[in-house]
XYZ file of C-alpha atoms in Angstrom:
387
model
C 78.548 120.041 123.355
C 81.346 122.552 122.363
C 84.143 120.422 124.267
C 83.342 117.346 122.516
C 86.622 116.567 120.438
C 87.282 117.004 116.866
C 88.579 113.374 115.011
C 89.769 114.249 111.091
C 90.311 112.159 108.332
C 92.298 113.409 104.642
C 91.568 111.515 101.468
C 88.973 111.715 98.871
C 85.339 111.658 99.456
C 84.898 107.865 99.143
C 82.495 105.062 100.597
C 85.289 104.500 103.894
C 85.696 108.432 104.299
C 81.930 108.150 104.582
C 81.657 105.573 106.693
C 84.077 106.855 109.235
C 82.199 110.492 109.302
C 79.342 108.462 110.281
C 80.729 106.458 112.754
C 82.635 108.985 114.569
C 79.418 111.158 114.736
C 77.926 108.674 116.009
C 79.688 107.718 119.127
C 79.255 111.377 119.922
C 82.812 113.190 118.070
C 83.112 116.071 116.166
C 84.203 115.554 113.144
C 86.965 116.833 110.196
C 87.508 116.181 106.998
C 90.205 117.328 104.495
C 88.779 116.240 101.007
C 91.377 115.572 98.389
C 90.705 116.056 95.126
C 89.781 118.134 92.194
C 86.212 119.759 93.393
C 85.326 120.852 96.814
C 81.855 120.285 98.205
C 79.904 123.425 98.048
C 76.664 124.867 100.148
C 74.574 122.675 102.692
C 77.321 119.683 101.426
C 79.894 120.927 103.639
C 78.080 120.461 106.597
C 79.305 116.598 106.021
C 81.141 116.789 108.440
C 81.596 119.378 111.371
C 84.770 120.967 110.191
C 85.545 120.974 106.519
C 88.564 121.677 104.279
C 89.349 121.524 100.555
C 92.817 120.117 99.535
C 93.335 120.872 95.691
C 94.941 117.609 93.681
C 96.902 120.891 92.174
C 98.649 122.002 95.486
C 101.878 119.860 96.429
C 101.160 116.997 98.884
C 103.741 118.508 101.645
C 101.788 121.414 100.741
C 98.545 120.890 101.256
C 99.582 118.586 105.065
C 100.980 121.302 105.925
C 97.991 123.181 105.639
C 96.017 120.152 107.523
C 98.624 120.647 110.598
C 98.077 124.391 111.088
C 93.962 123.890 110.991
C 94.568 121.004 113.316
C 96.482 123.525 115.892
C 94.188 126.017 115.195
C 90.793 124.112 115.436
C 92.426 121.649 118.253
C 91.488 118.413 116.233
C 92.681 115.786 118.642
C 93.348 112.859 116.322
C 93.730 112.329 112.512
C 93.852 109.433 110.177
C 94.227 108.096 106.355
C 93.273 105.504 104.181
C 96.484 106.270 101.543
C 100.087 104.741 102.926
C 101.524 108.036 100.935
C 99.216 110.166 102.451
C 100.068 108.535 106.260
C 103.947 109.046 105.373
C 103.867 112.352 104.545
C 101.469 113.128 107.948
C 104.471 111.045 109.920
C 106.740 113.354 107.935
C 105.476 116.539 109.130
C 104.842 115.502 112.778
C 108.591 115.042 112.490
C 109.380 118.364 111.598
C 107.558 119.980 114.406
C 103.808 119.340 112.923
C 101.112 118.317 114.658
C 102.520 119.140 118.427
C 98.840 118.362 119.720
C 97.395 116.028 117.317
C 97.769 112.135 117.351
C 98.268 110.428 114.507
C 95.958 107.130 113.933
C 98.500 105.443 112.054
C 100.688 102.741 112.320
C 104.559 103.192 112.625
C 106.295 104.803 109.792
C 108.616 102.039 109.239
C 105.910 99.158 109.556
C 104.380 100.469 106.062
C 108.140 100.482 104.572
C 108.458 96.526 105.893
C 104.968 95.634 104.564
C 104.994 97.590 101.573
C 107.097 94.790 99.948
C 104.811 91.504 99.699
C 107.855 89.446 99.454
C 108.204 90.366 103.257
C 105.001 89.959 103.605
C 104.664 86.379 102.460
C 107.626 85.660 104.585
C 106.448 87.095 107.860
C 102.904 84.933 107.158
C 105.327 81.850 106.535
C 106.940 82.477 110.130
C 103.496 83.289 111.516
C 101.894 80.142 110.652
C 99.657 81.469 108.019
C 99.563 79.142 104.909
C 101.178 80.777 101.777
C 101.131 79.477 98.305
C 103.980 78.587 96.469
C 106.110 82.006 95.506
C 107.965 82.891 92.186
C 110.362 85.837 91.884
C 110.655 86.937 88.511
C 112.849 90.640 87.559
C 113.507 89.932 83.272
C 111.365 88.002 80.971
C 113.873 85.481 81.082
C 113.064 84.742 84.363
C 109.685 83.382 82.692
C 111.620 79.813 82.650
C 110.840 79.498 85.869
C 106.974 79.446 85.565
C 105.173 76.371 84.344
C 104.206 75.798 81.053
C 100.285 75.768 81.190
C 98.597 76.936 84.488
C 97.242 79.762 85.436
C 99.241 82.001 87.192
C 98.447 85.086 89.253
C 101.376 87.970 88.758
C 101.546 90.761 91.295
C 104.319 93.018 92.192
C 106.165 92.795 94.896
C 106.420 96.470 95.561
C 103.775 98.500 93.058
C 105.175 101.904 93.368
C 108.096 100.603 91.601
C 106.655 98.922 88.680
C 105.197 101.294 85.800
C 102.656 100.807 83.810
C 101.191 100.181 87.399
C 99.201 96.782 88.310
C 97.280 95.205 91.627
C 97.388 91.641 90.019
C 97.598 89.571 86.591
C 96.044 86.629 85.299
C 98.574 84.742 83.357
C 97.301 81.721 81.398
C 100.986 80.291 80.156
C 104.841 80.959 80.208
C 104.713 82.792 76.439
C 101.833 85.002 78.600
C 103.838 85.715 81.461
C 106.960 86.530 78.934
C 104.973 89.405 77.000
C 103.552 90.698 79.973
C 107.024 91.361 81.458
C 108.395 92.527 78.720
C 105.566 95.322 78.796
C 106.946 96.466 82.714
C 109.805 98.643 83.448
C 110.869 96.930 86.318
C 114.087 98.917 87.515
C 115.084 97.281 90.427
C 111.764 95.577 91.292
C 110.097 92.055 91.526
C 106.943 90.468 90.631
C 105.466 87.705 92.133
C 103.923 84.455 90.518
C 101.480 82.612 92.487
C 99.217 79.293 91.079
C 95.839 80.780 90.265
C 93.382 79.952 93.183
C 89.497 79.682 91.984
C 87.159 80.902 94.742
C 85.807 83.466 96.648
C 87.821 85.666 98.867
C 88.079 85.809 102.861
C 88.368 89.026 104.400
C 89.574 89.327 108.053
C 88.968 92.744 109.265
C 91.348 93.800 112.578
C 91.681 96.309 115.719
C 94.423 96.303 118.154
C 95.156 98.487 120.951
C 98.403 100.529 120.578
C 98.987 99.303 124.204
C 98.732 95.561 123.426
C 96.062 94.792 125.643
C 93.099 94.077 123.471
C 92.727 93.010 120.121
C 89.208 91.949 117.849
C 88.494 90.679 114.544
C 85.731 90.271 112.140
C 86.015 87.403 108.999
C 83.832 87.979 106.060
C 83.476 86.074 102.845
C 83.274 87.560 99.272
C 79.480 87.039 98.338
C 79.616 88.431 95.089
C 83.602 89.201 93.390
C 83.768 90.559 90.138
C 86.667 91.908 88.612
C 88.495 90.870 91.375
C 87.154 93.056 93.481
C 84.743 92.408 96.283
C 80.752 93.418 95.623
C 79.326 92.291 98.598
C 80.320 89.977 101.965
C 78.869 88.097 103.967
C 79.756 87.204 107.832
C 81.710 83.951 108.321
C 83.475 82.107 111.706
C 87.014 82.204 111.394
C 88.534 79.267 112.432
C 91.231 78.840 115.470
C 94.469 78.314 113.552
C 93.943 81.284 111.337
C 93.237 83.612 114.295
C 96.018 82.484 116.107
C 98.583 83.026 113.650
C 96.886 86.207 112.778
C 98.055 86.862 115.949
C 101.291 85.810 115.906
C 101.807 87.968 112.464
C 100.640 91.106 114.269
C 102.845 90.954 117.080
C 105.807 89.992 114.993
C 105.213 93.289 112.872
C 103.888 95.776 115.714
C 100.943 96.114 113.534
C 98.175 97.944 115.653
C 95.478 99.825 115.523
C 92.757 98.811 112.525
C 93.930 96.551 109.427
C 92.683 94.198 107.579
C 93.972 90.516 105.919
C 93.184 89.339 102.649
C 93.045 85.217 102.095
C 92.075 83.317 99.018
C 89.587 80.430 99.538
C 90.194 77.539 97.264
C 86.664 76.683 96.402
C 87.112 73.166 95.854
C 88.881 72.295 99.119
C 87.774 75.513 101.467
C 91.552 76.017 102.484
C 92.406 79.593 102.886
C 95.755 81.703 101.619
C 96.889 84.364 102.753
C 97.542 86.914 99.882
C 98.524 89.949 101.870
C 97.818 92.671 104.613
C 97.227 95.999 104.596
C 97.724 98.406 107.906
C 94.807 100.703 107.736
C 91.248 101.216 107.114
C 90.741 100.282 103.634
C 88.521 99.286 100.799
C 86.001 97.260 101.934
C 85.422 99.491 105.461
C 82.317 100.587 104.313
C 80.744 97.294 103.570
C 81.712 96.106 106.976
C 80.410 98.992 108.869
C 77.313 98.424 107.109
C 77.401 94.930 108.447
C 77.471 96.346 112.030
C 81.038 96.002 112.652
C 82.369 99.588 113.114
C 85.440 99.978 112.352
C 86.102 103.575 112.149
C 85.442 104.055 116.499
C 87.891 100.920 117.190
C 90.476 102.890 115.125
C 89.564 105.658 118.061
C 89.474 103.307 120.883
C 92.540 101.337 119.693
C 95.109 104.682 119.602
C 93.335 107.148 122.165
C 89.816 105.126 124.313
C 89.606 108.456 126.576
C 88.226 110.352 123.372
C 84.887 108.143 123.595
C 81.770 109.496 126.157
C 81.817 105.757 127.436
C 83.479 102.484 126.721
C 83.438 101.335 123.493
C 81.167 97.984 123.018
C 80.960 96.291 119.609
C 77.827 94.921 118.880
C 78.064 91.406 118.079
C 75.257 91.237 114.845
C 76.438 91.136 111.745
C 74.436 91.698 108.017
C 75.479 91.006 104.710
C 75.984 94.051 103.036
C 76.780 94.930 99.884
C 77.721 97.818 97.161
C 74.285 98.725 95.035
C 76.508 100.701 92.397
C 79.147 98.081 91.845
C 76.056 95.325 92.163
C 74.549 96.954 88.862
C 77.672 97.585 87.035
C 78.714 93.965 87.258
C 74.933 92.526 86.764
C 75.260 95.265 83.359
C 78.856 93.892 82.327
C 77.654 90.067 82.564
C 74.475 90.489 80.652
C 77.153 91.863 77.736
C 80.214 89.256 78.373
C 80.701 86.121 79.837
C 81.906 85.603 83.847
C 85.741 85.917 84.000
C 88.084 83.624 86.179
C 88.476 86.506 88.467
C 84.465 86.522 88.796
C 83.009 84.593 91.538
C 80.798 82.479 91.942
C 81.581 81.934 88.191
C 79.277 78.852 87.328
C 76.764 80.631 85.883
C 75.565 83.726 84.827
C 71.832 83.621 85.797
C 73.333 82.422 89.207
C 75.546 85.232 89.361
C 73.421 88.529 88.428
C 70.150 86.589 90.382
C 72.925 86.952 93.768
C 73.225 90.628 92.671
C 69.671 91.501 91.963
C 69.232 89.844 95.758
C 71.993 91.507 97.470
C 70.657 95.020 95.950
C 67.222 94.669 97.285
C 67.757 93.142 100.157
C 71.650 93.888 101.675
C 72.702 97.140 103.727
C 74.207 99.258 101.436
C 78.043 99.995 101.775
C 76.972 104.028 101.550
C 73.239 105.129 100.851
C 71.980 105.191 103.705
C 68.261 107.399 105.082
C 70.230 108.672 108.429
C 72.721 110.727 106.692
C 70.965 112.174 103.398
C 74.015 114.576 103.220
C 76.328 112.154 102.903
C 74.113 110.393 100.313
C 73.818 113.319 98.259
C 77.543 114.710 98.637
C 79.005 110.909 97.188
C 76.128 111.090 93.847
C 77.465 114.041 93.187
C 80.928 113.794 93.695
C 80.624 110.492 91.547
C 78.500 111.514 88.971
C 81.030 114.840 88.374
């Protein structure tokens, strides 16, 4: 089983990294991983995954891919990937200065992350595309606070985040005098944040694949069970209706996108409409979760860019769980004993509500990584979280 080929992956050891390890072994690949970070696995750990390298957070980041493209040449790993847009940049970089002469990249076009790094472009291609958009603010000074109104909730995010420091993903902003001292806290150089009405609801998920060739595309849609911090705990399977999937469509075609990615709507709870809030052009945050629902993700990011890799045709399987994250489940169910539910927290009703979904989604979901066919991997991500 020597000639079976090698399919890599560089980033941290987290829940997706896991997940696509699995998956890849799975459908009968070797695999490699290049663990970022600031401690290496050590003993039976490494055995993870087949090939194994340790990229110190110490060592530059042209560095350290550098080092990834010689042990790709060496150890003829046909096909690498990342969750980090930096990360994928830098790997584009290299293979343009001779790296990488017999290793494909899984990653979108270079300039596709450039065009949707901004969401201003974002929201605009979504407009074109047919997705529906809330209403958009650009604000750049405090001053520019005038334009919000006076009492409603607002949602601030910026438009591009690398340049916006102290960093944020998004704001809750209850009034203008809030949105005022919460610019005046940003260096914003030459970039924008966005102001959005508030939405109260849970959030829809729309995980993608798309051939690099055009000539088959699939998606998954997936509600947010449990959200608490803004951030999704567990999902659950949902349809996704025509209109959305068609536009999806038409967004995806109008970008190049390709390959695996994944949508992010809001769902106004009161009326069920969904809004699109952005997209992001790679495997992502909540891969895990939906590979422990049964969609798997990681091997349509290898039949998408290079099908010939796979022992036979790839077939998705068409049942889906609810799955869920049993570590983020207990923190939350922890945090809401001590504080009330948040606006960001959904369902946000009720407490006992809330942490009795929770307690049910731990004891009876799929869990996003513990899982009793890969005890390694189990083991390796404790550790590596508990350090």
């Amino acid at each position: 089983m020597s000639d079976r080929p090698y399919v890599g992956i560089v980033g941290p050891l987290g829940p997706a990294q896991l997940a696509c390890l699995r998956s890849w072994r799975h459908a009968g690949l070797r695999t490699a991983f290049f663990q970022t970070g600031v401690r290496p696995l050590h003993g039976f750990l490494i055995h993870l995954a087949d090939f194994y390298r340790f990229l110190p957070e110490s060592v530059a980041i042209k560095e350290s891919i550098a080092k990834v493209g010689e042990e790709c040449t060496v150890h003829g790993i046909a096909a690498i990937t990342s969750l980090s847009e930096r990360v994928a940049l830098k790997l584009w970089s290299h293979r343009q200065e001779g790296g990488f002469p017999m290793t494909h990249l899984m990653l979108n076009e270079p300039g596709l992350y450039g065009v949707l790094e901004s969401k201003l472009k974002q929201i605009g291609i979504a407009e074109q595309a047919g997705l529906p958009i809330l209403p958009t603010i650009t604000l750049a000074v405090v001053g520019d606070s005038a334009k919000l109104p006076a009492d409603r909730l607002m949602v601030l995010r910026p438009d591009i985040a690398r340049l916006v420091r102290p960093m944020f993903k998004a704001e809750v902003i209850g009034n203008r005098s809030e949105a005022e001292t919460f610019l005046a806290s940003r260096s914003l150089d030459e970039a924008w944040i966005i102001a959005q009405p508030f939405v109260a609801g849970p959030n829809l998920v729309v995980h993608a694949a798309r051939a690099i060739d055009g000539s088959w595309d699939h998606r998954e849609a997936y509600v947010t069970e449990i959200k608490f911090n803004g951030l999704a705990v567990s999902l659950k399977p949902c349809s996704l209706p025509a209109e959305l999937l068609e536009a999806c469509r038409r967004f995806e075609k109008a970008t190049g996108l390709y390959g695996v990615f994944h949508y992010d709507f809001i769902v106004d709870e009161n009326t069920g409409k969904a809004f699109f809030l952005e997209v992001n052009p790679r495997l992502g945050g909540t891969t895990a979760k939906v590979y422990a629902t049964g969609y798997d993700e990681p091997t349509l990011l290898v039949a998408a860019h290079l099908p010939f890799l796979l022992a036979s045709e790839f077939r998705q399987q068409t049942k889906r769980y609810r799955a869920i994250s049993r570590i983020a489940a207990l923190k939350c169910v922890l945090a809401t004993i001590r504080r009330p539910l948040s606006s960001i927290d959904f369902p946000a009703n009720s407490r006992t509500a809330f942490i009795g979904q929770a307690l049910r989604g731990m004891l009876t979901y799929p869990d996003e990584v513990f899982s009793f066919s890969d005890i390694v991997g189990d083991i390796a991500y404790l550790i590596q979280m508990c350090v």
